[in-house]
Tab-separated table of C-alpha atoms and ligand atoms in Angstrom:
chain	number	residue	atom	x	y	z
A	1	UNK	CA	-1.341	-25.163	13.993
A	2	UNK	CA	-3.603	-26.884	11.957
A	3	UNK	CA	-3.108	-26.438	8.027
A	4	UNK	CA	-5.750	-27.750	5.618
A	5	UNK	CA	-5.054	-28.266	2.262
A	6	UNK	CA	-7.375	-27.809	-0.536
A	7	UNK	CA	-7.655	-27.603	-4.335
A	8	UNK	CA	-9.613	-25.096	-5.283
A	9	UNK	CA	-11.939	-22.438	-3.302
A	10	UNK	CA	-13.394	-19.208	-3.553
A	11	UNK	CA	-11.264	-17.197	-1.628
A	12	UNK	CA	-9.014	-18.752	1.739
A	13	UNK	CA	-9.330	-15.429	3.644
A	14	UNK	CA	-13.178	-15.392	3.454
A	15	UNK	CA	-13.592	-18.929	4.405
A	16	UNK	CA	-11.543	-18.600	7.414
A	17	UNK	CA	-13.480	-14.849	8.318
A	18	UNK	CA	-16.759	-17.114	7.563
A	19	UNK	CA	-15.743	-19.914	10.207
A	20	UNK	CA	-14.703	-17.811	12.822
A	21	UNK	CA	-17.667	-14.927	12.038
A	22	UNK	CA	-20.264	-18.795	12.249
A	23	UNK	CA	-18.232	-20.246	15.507
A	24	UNK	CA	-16.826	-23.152	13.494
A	25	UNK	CA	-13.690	-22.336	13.988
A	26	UNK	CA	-12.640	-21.355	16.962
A	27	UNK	CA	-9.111	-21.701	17.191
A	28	UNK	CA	-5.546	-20.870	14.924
A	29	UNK	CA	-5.578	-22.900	11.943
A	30	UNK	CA	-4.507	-22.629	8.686
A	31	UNK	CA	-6.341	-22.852	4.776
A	32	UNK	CA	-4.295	-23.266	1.771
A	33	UNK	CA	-5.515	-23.611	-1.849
A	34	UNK	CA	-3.790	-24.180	-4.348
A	35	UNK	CA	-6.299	-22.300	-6.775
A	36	UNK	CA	-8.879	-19.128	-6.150
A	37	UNK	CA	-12.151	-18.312	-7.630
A	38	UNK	CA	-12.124	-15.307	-6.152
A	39	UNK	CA	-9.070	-14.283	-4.538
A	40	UNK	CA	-8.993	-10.207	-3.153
A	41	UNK	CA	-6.523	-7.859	-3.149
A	42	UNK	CA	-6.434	-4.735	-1.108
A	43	UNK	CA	-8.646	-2.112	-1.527
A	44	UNK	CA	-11.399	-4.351	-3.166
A	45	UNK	CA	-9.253	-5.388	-6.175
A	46	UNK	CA	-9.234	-8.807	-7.813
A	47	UNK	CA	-6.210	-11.100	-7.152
A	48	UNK	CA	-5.101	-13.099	-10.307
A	49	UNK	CA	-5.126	-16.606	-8.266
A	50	UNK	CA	-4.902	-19.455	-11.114
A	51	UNK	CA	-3.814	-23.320	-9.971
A	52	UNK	CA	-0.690	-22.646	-12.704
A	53	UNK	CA	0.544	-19.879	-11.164
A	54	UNK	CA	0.240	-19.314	-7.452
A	55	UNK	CA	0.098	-20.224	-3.722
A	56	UNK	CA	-2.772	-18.656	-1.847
A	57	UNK	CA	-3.264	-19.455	2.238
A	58	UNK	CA	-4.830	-17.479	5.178
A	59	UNK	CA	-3.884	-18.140	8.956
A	60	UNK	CA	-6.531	-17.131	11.580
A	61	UNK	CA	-5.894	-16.192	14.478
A	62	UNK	CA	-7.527	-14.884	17.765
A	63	UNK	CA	-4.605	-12.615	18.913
A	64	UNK	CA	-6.665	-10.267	21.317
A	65	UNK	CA	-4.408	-7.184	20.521
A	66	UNK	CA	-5.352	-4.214	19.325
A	67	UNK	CA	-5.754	-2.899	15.551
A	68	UNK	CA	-2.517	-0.825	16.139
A	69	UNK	CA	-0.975	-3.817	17.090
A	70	UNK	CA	-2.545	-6.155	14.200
A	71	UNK	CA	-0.804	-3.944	11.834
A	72	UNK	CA	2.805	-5.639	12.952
A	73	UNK	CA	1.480	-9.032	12.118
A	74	UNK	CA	1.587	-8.555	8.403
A	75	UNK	CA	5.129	-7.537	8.340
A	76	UNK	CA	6.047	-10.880	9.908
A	77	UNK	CA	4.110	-12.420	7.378
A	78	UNK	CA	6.234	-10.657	5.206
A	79	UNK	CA	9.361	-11.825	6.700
A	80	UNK	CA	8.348	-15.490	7.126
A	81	UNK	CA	7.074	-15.631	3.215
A	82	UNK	CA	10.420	-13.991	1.999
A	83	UNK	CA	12.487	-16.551	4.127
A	84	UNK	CA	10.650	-19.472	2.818
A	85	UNK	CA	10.674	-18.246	-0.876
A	86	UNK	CA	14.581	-17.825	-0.853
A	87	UNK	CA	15.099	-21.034	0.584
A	88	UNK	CA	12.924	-23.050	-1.910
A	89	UNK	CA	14.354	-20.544	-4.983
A	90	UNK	CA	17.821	-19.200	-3.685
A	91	UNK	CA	16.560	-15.574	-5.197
A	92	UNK	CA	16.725	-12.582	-3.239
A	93	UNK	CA	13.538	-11.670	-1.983
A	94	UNK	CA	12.923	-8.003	-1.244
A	95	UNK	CA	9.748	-6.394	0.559
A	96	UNK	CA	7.720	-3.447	-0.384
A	97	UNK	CA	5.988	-1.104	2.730
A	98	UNK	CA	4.087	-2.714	3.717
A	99	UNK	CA	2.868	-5.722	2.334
A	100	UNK	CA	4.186	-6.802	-0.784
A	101	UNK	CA	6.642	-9.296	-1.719
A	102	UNK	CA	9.277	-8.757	-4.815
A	103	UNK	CA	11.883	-9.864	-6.673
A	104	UNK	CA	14.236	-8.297	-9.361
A	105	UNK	CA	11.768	-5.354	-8.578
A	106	UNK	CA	8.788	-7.613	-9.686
A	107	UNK	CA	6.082	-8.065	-7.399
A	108	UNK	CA	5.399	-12.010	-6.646
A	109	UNK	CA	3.344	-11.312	-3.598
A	110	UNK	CA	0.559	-9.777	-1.349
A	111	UNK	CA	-0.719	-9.716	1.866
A	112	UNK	CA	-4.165	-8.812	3.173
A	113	UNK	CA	-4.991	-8.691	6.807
A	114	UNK	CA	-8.803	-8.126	7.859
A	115	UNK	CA	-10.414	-8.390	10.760
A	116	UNK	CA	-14.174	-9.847	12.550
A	117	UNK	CA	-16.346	-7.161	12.121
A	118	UNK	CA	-16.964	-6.886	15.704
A	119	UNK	CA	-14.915	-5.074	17.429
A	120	UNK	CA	-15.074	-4.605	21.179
A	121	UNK	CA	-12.785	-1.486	23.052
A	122	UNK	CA	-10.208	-1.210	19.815
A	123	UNK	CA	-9.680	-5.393	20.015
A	124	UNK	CA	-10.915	-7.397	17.204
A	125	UNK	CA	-12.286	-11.091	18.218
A	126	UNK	CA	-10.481	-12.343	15.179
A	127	UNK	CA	-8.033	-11.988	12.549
A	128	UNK	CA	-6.884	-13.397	8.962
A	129	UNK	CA	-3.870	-12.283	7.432
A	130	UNK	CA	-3.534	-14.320	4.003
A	131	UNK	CA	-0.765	-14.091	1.479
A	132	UNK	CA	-1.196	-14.909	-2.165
A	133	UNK	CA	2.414	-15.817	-4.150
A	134	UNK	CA	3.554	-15.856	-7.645
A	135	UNK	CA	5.601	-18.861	-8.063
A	136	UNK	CA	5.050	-19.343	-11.746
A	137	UNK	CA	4.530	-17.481	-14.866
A	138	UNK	CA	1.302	-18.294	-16.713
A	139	UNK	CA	1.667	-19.616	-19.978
A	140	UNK	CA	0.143	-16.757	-22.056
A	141	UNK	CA	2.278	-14.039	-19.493
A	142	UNK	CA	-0.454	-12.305	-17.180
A	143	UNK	CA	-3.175	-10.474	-17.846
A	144	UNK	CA	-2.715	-7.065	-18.921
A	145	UNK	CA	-3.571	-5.166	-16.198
A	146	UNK	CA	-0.744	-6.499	-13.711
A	147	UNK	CA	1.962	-7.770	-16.356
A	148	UNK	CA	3.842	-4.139	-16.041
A	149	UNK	CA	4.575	-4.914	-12.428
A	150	UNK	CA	3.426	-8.509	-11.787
A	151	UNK	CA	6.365	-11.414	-11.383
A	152	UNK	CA	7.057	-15.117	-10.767
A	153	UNK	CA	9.307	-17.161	-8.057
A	154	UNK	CA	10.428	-18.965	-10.518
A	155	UNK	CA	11.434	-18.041	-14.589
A	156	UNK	CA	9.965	-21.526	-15.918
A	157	UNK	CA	6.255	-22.182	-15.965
A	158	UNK	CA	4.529	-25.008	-13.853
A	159	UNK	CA	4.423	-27.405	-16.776
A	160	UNK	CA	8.419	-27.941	-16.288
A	161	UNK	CA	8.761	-28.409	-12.724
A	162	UNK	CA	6.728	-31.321	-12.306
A	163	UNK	CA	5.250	-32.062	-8.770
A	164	UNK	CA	3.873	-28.675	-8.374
A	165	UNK	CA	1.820	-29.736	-5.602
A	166	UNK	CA	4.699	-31.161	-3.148
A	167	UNK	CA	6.681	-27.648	-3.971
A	168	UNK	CA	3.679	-26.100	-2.794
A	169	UNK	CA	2.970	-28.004	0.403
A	170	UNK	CA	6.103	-27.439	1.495
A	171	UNK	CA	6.644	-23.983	0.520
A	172	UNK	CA	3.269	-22.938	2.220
A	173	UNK	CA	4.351	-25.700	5.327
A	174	UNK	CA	7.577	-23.680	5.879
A	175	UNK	CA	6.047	-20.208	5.580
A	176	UNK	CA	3.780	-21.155	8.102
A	177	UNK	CA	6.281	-22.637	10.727
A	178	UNK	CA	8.443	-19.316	10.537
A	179	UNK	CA	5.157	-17.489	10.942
A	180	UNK	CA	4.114	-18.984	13.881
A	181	UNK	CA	7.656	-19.098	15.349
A	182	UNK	CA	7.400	-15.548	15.627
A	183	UNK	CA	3.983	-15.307	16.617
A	184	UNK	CA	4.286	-17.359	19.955
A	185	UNK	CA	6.984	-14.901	20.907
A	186	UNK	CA	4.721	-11.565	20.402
A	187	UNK	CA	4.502	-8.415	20.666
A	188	UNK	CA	8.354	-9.336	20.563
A	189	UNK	CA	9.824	-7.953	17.535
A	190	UNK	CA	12.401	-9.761	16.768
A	191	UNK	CA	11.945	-10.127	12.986
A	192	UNK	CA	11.758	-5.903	13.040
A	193	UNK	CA	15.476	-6.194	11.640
A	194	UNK	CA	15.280	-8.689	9.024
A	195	UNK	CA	12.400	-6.583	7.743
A	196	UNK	CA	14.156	-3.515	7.392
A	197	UNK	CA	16.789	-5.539	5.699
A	198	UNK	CA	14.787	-6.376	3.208
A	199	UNK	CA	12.684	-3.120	2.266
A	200	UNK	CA	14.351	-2.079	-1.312
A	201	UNK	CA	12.766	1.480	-1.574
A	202	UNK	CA	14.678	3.002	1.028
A	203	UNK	CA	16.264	6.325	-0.291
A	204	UNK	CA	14.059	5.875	-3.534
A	205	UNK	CA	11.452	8.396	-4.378
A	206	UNK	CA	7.938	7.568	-3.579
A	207	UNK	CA	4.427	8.678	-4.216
A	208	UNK	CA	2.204	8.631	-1.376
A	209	UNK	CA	-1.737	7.731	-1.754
A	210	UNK	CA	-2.533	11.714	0.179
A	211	UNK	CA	-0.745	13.092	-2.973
A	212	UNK	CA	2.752	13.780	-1.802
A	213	UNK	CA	5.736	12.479	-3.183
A	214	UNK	CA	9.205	12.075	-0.861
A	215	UNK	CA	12.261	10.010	0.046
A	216	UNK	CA	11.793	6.711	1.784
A	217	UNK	CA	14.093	7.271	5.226
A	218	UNK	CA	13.243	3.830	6.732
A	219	UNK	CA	10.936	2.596	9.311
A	220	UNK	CA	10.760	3.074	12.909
A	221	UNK	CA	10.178	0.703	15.794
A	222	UNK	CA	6.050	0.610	14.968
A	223	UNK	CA	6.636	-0.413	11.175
A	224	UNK	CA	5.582	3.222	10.371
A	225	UNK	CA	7.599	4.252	7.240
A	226	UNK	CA	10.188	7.531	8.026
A	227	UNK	CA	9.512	9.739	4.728
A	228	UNK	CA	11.468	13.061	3.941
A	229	UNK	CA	10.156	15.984	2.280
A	230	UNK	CA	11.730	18.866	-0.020
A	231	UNK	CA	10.803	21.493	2.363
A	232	UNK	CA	13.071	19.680	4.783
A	233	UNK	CA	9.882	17.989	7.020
A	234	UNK	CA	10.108	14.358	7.853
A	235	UNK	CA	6.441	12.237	8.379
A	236	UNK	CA	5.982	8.822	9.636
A	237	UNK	CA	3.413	7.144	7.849
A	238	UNK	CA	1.138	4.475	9.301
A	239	UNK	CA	0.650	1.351	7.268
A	240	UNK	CA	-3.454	1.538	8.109
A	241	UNK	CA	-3.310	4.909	6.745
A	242	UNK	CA	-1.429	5.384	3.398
A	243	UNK	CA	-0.104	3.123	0.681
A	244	UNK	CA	2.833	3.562	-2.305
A	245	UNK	CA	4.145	3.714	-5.394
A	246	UNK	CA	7.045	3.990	-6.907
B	301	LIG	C1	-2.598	-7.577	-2.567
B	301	LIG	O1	-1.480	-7.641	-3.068
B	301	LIG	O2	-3.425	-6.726	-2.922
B	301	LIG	C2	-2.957	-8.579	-1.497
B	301	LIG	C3	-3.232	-9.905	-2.101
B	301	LIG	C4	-3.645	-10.960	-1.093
B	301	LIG	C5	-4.034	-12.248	-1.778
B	301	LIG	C6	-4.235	-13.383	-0.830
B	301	LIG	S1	-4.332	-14.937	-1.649
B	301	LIG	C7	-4.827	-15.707	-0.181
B	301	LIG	C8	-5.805	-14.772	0.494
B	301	LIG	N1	-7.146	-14.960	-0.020
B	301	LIG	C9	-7.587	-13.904	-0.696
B	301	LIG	O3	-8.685	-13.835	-1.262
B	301	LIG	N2	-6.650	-12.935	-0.690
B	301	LIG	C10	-5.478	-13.332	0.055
């Protein structure tokens, strides 16, 4: 796949939804910057996306699966982000249902997945699934609003690393590889395993987004995540559906 490299942009996953929504791109390819101006996070939030701190690419793709479907693709992003990270870090890196990336229960990452606004019988035409990554801490710590729960690859700040760039081209190069490894192969789900490996709430106590609160089970074969209840009932949540905290 073709990866482009770029300093600074407003936001890789809208560029890549604005070439394929325009026709200019029109087949997989890659966008990675190594600074937003304005970088989303789920459910219309900002995401902090400074040069000194972060990684930030998108990979579109023209899958022709359905939503239900889609929803598997982040969770392999998940996986091949949390392989690369440990192999250019050596940390443990845990995982979060559904989408988010930790590490000594820190968050250091986040996926968002959207998809071309048409679409036709329950298939979208397109897809971007982008990942943003904490590899640094900023100078000043981060901003207020995140610096309860946000964290950083690394414990040092860019300044003392050096080539920051090279670390990030081949941080992002490897994520990608993995990615698209897996990608060739599915609806195979062979990184299912490695996933649940890595999920670090199971058996912890959760609050759901409906309200409830319950014990994290584990996942079944769809990603959905097996939740327990004190009245002794047991849901499966889907990851389009319902989000956590802990
Ligand atoms: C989240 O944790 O809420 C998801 C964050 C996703 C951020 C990435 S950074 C690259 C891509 N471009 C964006 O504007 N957002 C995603």
């Amino acid at each position: 796949m073709n990866i482009e490299f770029v300093d600074e942009i407003s936001s890789t996953n809208d560029v890549l939804l604005e070439r394929a929504f325009s026709g200019e791109a029109t087949s997989e390819c890659a966008l990675v910057a190594f600074c937003q101006t304005k970088g989303k996070g789920r459910k219309g939030r900002e995401f902090y996306s400074p040069s000194e701190t972060g990684l930030y690419l998108s990979i579109l793709l023209f899958p022709k699966i359905p939503i239900e479907e889609v929803l598997k693709l982040t969770p392999l992003m998940a996986v091949a982000a949390a392989r690369a990270l440990e192999e250019y870090s050596k940390e443990q890196i845990d995982i979060k249902w559904v989408n988010d990336l930790y590490k000594n229960g820190k968050k250091i990452g986040g996926i968002l997945t959207e998809c071309s606004p048409e679409i036709i019988k329950g298939i979208p035409k397109y897809i971007v699934i982008g990942i943003g990554i904490n590899l640094f801490p900023p100078e000043g710590g981060f901003p207020k609003e995140i610096k309860d729960r946000a964290g950083a690859l690394y414990d040092k700040n860019a300044a003392a690393i050096g080539d920051i760039k090279t670390l990030k081209k081949n941080i992002a190069a490897s994520m990608i590889e993995t990615f698209e490894g897996y990608y060739l192969d599915f609806p195979n789900k062979d990184y299912l395993e490695e996933y649940r490996d890595r999920l670090f709430i199971i058996g912890k106590e959760v609050s759901i987004s409906d309200g409830r609160r319950g014990t994290v089970l584990g996942i079944d074969e769809n990603f959905g995540l097996k939740i327990g209840f004190s009245n002794g009932e047991v849901d499966v949540l889907s990851a389009g559906e319902v989000s956590l905290s802990l």
